[in-house]
mmCIF file with all atom_site columns, C-alpha atoms in Angstrom:
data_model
loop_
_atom_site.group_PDB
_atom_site.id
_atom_site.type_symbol
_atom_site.label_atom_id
_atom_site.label_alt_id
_atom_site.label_comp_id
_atom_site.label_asym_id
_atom_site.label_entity_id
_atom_site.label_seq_id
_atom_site.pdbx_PDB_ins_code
_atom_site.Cartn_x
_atom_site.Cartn_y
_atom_site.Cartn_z
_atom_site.occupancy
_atom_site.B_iso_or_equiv
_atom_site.pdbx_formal_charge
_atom_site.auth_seq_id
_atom_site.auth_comp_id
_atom_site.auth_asym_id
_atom_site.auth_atom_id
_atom_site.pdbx_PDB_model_num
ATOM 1   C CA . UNK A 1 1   ? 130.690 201.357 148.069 1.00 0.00 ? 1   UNK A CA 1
ATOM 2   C CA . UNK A 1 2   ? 133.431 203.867 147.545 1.00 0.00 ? 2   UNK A CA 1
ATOM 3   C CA . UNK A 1 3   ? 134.237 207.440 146.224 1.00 0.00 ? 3   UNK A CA 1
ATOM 4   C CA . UNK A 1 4   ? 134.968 207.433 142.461 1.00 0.00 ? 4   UNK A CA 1
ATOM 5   C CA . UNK A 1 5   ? 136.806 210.191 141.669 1.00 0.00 ? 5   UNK A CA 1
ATOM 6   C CA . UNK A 1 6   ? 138.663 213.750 143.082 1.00 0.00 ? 6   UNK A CA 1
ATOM 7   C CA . UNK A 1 7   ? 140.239 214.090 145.782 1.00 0.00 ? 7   UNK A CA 1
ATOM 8   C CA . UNK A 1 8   ? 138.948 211.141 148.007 1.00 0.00 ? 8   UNK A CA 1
ATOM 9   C CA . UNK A 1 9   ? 138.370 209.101 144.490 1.00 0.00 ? 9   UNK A CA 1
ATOM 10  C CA . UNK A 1 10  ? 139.058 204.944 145.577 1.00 0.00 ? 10  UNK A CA 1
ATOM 11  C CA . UNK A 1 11  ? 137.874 205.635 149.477 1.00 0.00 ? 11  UNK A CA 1
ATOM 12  C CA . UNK A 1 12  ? 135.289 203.156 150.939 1.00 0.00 ? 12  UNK A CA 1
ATOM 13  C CA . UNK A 1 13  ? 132.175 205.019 152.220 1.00 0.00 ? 13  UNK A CA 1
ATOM 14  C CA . UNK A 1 14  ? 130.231 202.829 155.075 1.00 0.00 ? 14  UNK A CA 1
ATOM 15  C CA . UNK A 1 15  ? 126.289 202.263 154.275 1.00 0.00 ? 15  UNK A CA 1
ATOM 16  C CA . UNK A 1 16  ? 123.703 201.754 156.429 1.00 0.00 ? 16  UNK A CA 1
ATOM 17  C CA . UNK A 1 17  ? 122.850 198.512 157.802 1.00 0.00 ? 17  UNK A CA 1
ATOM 18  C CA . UNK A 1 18  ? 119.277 197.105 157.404 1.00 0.00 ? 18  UNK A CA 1
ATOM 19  C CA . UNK A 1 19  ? 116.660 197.359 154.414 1.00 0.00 ? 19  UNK A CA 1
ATOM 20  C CA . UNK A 1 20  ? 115.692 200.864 155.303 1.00 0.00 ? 20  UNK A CA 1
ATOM 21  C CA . UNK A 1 21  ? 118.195 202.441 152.781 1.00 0.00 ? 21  UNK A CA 1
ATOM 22  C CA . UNK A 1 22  ? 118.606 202.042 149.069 1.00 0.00 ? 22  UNK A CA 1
ATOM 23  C CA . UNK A 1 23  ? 122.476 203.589 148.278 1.00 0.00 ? 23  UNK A CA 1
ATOM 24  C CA . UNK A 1 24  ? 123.029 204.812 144.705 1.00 0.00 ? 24  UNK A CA 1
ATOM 25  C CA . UNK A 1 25  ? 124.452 202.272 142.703 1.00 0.00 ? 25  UNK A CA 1
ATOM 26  C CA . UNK A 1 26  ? 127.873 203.308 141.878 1.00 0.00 ? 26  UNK A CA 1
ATOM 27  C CA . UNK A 1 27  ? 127.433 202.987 137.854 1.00 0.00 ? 27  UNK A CA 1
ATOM 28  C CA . UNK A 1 28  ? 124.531 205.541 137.944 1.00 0.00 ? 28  UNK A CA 1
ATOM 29  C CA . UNK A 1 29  ? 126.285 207.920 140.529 1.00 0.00 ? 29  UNK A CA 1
ATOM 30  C CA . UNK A 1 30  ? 129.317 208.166 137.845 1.00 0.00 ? 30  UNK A CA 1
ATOM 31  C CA . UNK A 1 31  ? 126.987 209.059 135.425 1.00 0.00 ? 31  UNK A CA 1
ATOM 32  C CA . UNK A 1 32  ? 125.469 211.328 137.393 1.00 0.00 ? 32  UNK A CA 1
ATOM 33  C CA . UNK A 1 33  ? 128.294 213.256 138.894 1.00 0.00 ? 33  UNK A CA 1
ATOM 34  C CA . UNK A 1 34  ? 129.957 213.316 135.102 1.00 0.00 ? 34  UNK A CA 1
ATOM 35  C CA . UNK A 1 35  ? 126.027 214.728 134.084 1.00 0.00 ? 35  UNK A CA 1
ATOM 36  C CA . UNK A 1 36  ? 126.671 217.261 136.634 1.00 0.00 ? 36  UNK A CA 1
ATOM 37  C CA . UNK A 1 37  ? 130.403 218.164 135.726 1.00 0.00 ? 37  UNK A CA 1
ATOM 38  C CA . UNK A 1 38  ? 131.408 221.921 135.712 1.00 0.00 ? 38  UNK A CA 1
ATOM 39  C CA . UNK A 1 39  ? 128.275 222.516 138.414 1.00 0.00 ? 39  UNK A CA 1
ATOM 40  C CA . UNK A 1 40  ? 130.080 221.231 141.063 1.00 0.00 ? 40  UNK A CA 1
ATOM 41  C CA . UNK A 1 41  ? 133.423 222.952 141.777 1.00 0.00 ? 41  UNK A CA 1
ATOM 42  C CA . UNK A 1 42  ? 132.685 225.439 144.233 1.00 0.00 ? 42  UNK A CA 1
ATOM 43  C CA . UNK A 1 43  ? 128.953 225.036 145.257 1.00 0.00 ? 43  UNK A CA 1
ATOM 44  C CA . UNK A 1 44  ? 126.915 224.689 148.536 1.00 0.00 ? 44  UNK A CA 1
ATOM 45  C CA . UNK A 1 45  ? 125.123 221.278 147.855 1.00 0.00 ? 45  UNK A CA 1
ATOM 46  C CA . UNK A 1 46  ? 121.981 220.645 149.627 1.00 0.00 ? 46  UNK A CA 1
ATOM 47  C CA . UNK A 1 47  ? 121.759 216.562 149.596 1.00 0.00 ? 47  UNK A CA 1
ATOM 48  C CA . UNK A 1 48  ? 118.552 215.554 150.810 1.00 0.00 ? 48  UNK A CA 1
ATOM 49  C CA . UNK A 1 49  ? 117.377 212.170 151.654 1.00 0.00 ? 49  UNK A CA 1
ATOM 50  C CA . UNK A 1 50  ? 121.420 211.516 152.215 1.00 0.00 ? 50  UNK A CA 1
ATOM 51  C CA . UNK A 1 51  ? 121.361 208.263 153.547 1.00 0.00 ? 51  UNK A CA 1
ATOM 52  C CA . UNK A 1 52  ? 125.201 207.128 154.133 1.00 0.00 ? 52  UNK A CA 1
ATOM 53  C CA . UNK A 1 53  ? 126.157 210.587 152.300 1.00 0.00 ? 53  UNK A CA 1
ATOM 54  C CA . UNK A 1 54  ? 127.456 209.185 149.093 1.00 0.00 ? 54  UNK A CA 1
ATOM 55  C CA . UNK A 1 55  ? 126.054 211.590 146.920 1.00 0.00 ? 55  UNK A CA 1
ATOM 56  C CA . UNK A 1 56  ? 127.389 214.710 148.838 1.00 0.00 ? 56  UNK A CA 1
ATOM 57  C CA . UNK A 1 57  ? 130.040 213.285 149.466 1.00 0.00 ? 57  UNK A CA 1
ATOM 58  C CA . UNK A 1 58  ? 131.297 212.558 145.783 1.00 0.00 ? 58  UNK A CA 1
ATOM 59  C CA . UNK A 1 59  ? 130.162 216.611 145.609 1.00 0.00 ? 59  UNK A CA 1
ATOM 60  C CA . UNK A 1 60  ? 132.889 217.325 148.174 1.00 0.00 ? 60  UNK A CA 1
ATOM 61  C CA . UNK A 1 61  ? 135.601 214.566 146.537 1.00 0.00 ? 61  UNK A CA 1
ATOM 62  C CA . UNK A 1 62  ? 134.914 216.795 143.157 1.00 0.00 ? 62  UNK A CA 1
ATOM 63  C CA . UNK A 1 63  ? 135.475 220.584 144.393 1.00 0.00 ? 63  UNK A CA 1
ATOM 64  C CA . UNK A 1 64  ? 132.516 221.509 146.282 1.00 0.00 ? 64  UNK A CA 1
ATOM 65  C CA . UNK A 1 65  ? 132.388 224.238 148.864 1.00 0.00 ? 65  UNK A CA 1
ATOM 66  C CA . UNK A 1 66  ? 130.412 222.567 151.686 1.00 0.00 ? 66  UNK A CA 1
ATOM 67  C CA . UNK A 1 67  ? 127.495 220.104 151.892 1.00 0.00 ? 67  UNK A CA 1
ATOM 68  C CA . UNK A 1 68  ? 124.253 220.281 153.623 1.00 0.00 ? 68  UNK A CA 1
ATOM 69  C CA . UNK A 1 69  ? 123.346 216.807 154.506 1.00 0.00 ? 69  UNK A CA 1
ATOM 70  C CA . UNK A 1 70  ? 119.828 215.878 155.338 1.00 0.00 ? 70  UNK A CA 1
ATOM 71  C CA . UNK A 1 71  ? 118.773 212.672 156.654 1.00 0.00 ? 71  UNK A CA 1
ATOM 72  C CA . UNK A 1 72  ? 116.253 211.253 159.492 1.00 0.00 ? 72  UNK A CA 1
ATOM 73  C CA . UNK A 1 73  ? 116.979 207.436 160.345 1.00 0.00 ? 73  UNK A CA 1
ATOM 74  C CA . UNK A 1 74  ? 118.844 206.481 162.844 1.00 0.00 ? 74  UNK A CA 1
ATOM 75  C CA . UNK A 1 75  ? 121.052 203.942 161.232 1.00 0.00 ? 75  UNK A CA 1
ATOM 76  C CA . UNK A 1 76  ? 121.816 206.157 157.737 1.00 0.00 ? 76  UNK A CA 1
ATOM 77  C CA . UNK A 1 77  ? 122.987 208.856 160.087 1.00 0.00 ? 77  UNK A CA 1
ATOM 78  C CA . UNK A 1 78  ? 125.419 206.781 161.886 1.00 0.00 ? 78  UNK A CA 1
ATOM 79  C CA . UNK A 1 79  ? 126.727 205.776 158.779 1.00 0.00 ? 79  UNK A CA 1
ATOM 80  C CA . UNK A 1 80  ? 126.990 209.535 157.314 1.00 0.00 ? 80  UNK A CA 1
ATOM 81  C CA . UNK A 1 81  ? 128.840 210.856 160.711 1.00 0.00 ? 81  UNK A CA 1
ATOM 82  C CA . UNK A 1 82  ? 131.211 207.538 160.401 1.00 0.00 ? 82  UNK A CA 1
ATOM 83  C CA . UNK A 1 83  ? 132.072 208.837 156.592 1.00 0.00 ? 83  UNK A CA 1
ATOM 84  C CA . UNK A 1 84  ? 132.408 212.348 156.658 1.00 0.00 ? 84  UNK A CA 1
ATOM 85  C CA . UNK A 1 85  ? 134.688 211.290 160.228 1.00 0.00 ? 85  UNK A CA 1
ATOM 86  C CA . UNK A 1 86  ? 136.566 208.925 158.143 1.00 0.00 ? 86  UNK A CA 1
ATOM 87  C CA . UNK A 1 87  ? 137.188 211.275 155.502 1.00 0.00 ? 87  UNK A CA 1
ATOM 88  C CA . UNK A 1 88  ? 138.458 214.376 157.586 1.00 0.00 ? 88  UNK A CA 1
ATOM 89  C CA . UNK A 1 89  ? 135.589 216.494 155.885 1.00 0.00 ? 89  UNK A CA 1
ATOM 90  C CA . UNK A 1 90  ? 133.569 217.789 159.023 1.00 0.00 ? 90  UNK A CA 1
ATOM 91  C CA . UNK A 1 91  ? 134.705 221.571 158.395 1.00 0.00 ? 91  UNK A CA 1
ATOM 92  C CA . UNK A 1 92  ? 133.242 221.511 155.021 1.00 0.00 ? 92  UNK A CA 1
ATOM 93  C CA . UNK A 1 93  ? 129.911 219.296 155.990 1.00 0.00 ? 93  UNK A CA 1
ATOM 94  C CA . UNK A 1 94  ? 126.577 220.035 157.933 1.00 0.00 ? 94  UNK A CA 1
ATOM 95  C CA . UNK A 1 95  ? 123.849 217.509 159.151 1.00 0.00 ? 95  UNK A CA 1
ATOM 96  C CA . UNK A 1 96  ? 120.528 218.509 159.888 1.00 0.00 ? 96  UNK A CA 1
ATOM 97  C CA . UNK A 1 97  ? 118.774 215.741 161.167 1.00 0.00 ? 97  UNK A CA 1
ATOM 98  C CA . UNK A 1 98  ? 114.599 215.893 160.104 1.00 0.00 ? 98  UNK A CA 1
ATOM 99  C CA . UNK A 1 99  ? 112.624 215.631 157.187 1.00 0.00 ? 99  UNK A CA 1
ATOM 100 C CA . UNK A 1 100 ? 114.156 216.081 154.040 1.00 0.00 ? 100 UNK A CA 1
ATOM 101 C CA . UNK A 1 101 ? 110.809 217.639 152.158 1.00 0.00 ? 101 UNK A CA 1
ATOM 102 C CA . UNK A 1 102 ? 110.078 220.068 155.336 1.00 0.00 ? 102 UNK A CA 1
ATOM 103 C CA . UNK A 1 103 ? 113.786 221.421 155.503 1.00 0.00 ? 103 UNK A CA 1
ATOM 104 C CA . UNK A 1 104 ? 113.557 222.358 151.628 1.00 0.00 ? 104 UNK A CA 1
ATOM 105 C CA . UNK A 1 105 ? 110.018 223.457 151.863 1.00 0.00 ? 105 UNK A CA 1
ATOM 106 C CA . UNK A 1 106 ? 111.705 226.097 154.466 1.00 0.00 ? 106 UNK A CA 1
ATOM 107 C CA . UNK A 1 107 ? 114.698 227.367 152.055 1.00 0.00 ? 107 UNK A CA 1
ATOM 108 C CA . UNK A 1 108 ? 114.635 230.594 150.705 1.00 0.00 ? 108 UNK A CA 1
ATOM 109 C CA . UNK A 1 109 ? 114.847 230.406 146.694 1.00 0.00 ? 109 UNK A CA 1
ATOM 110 C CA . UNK A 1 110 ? 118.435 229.793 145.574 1.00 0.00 ? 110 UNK A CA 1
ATOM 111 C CA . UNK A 1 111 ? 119.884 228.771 148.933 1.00 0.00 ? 111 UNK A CA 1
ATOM 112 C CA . UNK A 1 112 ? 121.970 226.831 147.469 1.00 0.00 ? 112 UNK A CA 1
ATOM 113 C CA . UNK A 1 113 ? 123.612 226.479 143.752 1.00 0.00 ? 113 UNK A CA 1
ATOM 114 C CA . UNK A 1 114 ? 122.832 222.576 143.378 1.00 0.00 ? 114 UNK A CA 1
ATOM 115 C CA . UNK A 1 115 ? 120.670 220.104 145.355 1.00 0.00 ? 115 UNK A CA 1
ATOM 116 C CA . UNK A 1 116 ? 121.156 216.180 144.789 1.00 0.00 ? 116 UNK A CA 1
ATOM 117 C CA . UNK A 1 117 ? 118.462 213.844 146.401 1.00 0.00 ? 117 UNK A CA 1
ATOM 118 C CA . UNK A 1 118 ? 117.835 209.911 146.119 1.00 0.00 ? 118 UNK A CA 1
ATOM 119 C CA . UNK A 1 119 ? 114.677 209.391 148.194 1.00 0.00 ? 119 UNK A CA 1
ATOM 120 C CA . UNK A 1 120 ? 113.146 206.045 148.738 1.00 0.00 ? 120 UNK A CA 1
ATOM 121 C CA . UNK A 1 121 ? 111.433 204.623 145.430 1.00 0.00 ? 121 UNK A CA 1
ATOM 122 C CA . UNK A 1 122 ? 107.858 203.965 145.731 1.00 0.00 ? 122 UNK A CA 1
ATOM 123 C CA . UNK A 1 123 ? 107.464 206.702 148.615 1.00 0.00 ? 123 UNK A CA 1
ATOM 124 C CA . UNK A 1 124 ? 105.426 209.323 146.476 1.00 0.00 ? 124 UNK A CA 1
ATOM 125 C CA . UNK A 1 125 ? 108.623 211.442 147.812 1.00 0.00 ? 125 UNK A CA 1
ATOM 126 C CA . UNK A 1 126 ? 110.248 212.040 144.758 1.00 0.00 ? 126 UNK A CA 1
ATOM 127 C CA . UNK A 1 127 ? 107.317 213.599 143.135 1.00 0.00 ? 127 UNK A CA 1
ATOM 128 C CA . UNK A 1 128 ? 106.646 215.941 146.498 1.00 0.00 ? 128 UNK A CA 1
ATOM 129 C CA . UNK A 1 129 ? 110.211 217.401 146.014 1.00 0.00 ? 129 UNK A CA 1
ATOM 130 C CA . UNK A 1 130 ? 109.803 218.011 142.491 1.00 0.00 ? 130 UNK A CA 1
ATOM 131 C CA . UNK A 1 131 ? 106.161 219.798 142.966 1.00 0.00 ? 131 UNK A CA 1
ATOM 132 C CA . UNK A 1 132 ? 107.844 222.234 146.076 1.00 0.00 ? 132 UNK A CA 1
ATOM 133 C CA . UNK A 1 133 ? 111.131 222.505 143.320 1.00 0.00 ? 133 UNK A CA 1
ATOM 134 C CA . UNK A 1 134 ? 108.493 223.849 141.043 1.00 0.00 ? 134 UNK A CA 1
ATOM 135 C CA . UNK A 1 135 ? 106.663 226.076 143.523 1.00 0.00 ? 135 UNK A CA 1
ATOM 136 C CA . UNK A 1 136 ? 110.032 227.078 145.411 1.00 0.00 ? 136 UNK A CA 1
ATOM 137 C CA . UNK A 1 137 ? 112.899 226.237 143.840 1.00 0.00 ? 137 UNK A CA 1
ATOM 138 C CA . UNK A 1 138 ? 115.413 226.520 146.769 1.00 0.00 ? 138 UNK A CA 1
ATOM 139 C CA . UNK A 1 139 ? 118.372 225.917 144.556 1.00 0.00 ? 139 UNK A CA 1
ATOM 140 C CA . UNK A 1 140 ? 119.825 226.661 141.379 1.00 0.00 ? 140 UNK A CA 1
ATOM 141 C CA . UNK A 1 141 ? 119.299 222.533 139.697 1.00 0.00 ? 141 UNK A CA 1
ATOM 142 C CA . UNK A 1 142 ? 117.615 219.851 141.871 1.00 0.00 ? 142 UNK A CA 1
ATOM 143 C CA . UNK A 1 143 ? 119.055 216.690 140.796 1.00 0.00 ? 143 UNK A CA 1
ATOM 144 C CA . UNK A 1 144 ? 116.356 213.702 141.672 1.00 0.00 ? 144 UNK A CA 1
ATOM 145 C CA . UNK A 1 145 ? 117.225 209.577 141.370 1.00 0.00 ? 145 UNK A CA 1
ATOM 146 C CA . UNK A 1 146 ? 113.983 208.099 141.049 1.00 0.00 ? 146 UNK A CA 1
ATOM 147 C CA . UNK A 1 147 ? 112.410 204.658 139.247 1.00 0.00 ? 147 UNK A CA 1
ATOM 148 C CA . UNK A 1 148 ? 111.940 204.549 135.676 1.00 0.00 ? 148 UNK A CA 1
ATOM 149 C CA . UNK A 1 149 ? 108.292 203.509 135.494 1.00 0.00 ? 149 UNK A CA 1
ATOM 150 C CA . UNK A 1 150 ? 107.754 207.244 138.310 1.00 0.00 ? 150 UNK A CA 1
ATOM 151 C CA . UNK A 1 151 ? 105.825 209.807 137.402 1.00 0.00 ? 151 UNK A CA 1
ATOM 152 C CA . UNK A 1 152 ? 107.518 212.927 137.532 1.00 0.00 ? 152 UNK A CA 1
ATOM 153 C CA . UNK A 1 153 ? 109.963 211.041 134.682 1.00 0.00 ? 153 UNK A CA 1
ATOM 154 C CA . UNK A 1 154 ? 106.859 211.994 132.369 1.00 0.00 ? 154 UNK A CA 1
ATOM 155 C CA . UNK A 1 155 ? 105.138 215.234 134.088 1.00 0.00 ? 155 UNK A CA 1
ATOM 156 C CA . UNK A 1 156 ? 107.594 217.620 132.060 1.00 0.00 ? 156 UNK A CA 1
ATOM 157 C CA . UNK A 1 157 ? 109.753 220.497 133.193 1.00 0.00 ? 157 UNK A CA 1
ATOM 158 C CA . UNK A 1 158 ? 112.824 218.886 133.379 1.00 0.00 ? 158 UNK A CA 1
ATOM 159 C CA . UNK A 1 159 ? 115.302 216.729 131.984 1.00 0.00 ? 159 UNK A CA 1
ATOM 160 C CA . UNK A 1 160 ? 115.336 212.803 132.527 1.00 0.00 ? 160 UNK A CA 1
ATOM 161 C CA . UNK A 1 161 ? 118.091 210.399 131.863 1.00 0.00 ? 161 UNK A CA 1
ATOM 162 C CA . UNK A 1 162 ? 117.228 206.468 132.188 1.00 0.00 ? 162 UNK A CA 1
ATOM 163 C CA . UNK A 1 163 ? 119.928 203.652 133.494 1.00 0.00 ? 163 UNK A CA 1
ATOM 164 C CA . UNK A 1 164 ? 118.386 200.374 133.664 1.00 0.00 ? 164 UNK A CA 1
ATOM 165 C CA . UNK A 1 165 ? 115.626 200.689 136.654 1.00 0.00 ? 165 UNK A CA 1
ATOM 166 C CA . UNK A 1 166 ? 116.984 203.496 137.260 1.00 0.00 ? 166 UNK A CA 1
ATOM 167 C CA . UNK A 1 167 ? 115.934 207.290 136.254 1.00 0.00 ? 167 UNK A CA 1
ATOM 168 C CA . UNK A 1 168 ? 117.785 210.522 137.099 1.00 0.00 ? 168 UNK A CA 1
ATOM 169 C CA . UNK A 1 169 ? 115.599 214.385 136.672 1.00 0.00 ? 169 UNK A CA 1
ATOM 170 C CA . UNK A 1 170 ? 116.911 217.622 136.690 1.00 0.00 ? 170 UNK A CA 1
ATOM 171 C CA . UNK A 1 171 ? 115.166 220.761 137.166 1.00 0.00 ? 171 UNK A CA 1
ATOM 172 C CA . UNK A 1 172 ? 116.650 224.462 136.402 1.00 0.00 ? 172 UNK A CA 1
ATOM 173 C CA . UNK A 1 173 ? 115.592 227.421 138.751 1.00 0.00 ? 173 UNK A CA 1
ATOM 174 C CA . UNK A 1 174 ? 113.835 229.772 136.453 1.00 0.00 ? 174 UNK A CA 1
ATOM 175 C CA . UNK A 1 175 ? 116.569 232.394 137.063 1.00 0.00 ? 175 UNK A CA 1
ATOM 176 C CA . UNK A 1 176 ? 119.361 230.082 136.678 1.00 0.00 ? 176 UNK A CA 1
ATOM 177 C CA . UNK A 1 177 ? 121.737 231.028 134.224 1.00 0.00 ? 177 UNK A CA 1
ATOM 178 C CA . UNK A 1 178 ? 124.450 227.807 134.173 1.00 0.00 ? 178 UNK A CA 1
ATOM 179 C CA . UNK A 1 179 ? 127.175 226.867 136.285 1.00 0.00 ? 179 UNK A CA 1
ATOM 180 C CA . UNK A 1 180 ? 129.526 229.454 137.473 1.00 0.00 ? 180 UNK A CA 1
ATOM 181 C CA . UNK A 1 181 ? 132.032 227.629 139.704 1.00 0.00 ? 181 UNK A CA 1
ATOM 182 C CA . UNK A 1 182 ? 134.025 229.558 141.535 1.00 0.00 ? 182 UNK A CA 1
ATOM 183 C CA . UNK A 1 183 ? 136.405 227.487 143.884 1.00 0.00 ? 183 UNK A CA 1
ATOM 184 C CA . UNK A 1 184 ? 137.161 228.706 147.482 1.00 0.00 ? 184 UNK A CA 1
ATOM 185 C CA . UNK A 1 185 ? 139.387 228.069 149.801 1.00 0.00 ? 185 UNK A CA 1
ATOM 186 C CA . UNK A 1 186 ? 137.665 226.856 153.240 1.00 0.00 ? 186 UNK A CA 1
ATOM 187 C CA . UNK A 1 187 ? 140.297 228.576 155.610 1.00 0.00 ? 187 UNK A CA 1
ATOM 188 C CA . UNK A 1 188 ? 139.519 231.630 153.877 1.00 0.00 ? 188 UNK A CA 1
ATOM 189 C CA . UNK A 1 189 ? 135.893 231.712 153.891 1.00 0.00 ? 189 UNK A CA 1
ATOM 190 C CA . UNK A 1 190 ? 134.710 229.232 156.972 1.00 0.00 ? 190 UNK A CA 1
ATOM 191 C CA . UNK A 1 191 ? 131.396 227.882 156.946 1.00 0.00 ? 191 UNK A CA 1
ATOM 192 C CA . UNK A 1 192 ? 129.817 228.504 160.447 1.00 0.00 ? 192 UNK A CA 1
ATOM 193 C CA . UNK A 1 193 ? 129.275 232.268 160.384 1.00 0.00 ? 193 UNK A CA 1
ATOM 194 C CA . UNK A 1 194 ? 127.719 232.080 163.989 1.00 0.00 ? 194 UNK A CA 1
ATOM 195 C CA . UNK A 1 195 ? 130.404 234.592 165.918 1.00 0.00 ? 195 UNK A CA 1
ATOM 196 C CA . UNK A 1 196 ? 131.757 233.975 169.565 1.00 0.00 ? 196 UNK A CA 1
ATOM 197 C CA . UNK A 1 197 ? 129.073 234.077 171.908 1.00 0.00 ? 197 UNK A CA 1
ATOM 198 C CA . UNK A 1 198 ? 126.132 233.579 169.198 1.00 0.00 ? 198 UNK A CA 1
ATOM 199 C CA . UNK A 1 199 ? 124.512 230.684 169.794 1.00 0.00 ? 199 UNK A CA 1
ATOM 200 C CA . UNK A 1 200 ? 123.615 228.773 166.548 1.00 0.00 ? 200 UNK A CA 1
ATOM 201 C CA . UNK A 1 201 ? 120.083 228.142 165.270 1.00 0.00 ? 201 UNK A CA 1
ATOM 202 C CA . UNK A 1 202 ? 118.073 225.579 166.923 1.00 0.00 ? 202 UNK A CA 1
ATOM 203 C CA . UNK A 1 203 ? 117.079 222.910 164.454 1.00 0.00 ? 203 UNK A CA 1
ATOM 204 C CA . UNK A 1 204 ? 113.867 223.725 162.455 1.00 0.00 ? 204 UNK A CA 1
ATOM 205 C CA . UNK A 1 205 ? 114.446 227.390 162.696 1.00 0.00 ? 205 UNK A CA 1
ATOM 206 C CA . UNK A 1 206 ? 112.749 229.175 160.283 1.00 0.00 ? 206 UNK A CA 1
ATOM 207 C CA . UNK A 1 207 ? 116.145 230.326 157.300 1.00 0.00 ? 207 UNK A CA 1
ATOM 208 C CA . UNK A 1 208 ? 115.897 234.206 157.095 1.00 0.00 ? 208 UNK A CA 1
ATOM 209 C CA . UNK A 1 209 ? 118.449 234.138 154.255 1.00 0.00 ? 209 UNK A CA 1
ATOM 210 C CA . UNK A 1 210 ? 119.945 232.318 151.603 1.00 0.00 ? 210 UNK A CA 1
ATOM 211 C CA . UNK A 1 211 ? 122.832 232.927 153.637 1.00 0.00 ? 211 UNK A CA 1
ATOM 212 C CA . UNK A 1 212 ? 121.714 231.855 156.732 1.00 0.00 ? 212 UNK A CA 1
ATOM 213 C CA . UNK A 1 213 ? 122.938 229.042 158.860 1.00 0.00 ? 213 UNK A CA 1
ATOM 214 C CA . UNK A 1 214 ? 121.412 226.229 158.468 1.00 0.00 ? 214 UNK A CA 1
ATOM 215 C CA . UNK A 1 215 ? 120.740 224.057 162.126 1.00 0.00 ? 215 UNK A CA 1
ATOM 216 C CA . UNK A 1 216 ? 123.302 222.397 163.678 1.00 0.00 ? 216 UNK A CA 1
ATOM 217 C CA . UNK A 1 217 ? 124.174 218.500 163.949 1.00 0.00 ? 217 UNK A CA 1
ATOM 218 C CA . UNK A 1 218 ? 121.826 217.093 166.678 1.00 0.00 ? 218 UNK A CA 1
ATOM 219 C CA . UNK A 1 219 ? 121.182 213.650 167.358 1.00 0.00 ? 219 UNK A CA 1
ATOM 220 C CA . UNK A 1 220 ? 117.484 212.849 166.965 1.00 0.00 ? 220 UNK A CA 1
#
């Protein structure tokens, strides 16, 4: 697996070992970054279910502010840390380490301009994150990989776009008014607000903000 394009485009991304992860074919995450186009150039990116990090990742290759990545397994998470080492990208990255659905369920609405998620086919979990989306939408678009033959492809509300197997859904925020990229310069406006002294907020602490930081990398 590799980037495809920007600034890290042709870089080999590591992926998980074992059966417990299913990375994003590169074909569909092509189409899906060129679906997302102008979107991405300056945004905080929530990617949930992140596995190895690929889609983030390809976020940050294309002009991205900073990723939240949020992942649980053991072996994905080695994986991610190994990439975003690899890549020299840890000043523009977070991992929270927990459940993907209970971090989101936890945002405030719009705490972030785009979210990107590729959770495991046949969990039910694809549907769960549309339905909180819905109820809460914690970002601007929620951009969901999913099977073909799920669901939420047919419940409404959103946009669906079919590869093979494969199915990708988008969902607006009902406030959201388009893309409005603005690109920023990391030295100028760092990502970890917490000043000297302030301890940052333990993981699963309750986001006050859409501003707020979220927890910090801890191993599980």
């Amino acid at each position: 697996m590799r980037i495809i394009a920007g600034e890290w485009g042709g870089r080999p991304i590591r992926t998980p070992k074992g059966k417990g992860t299913r990375p994003t074919a590169d074909r569909v995450r092509e189409a899906w970054m060129s679906a997302m186009g102008p979107s991405i150039p300056g945004a905080r990116v929530l990617d949930l279910f992140a596995g190895s990090g690929a889609l983030g990742l390809e976020c940050l290759s294309r002009g991205a502010r900073e990723v939240v990545f949020v992942e649980r397994a053991r072996s994905a998470l080695r994986a991610l840390r190994a990439n975003i080492e690899e890549l020299g990208a840890q000043d523009r990255c977070r991992v929270v380490v927990g459940d993907a659905l209970t971090l989101a369920g936890s945002l405030d609405p719009g705490a972030f301009e785009l979210a990107v998620a590729d959770p495991p086919y046949d969990s039910g979990d694809a549907g769960r994150l549309v339905e909180l989306f819905r109820r809460r939408p914690f970002a601007g678009q929620l951009w969901v990989e999913h099977g073909n033959r799920d669901p939420i492809a047919k419940s409404g509300g959103g946009r669906t776009r079919t590869y093979g197997d494969t199915a990708l859904t988008t969902l607006d925020a009902p406030d959201w008014e388009g893309p409005t990229p603005v690109p920023v310069d990391p030295e100028e406006a760092p990502l970890d607000s917490t000043g000297p002294g302030q301890d940052p907020p333990r993981p699963g602490a309750e986001l006050d903000s859409p501003h707020a930081d979220l927890p910090h990398d801890e191993s599980p």
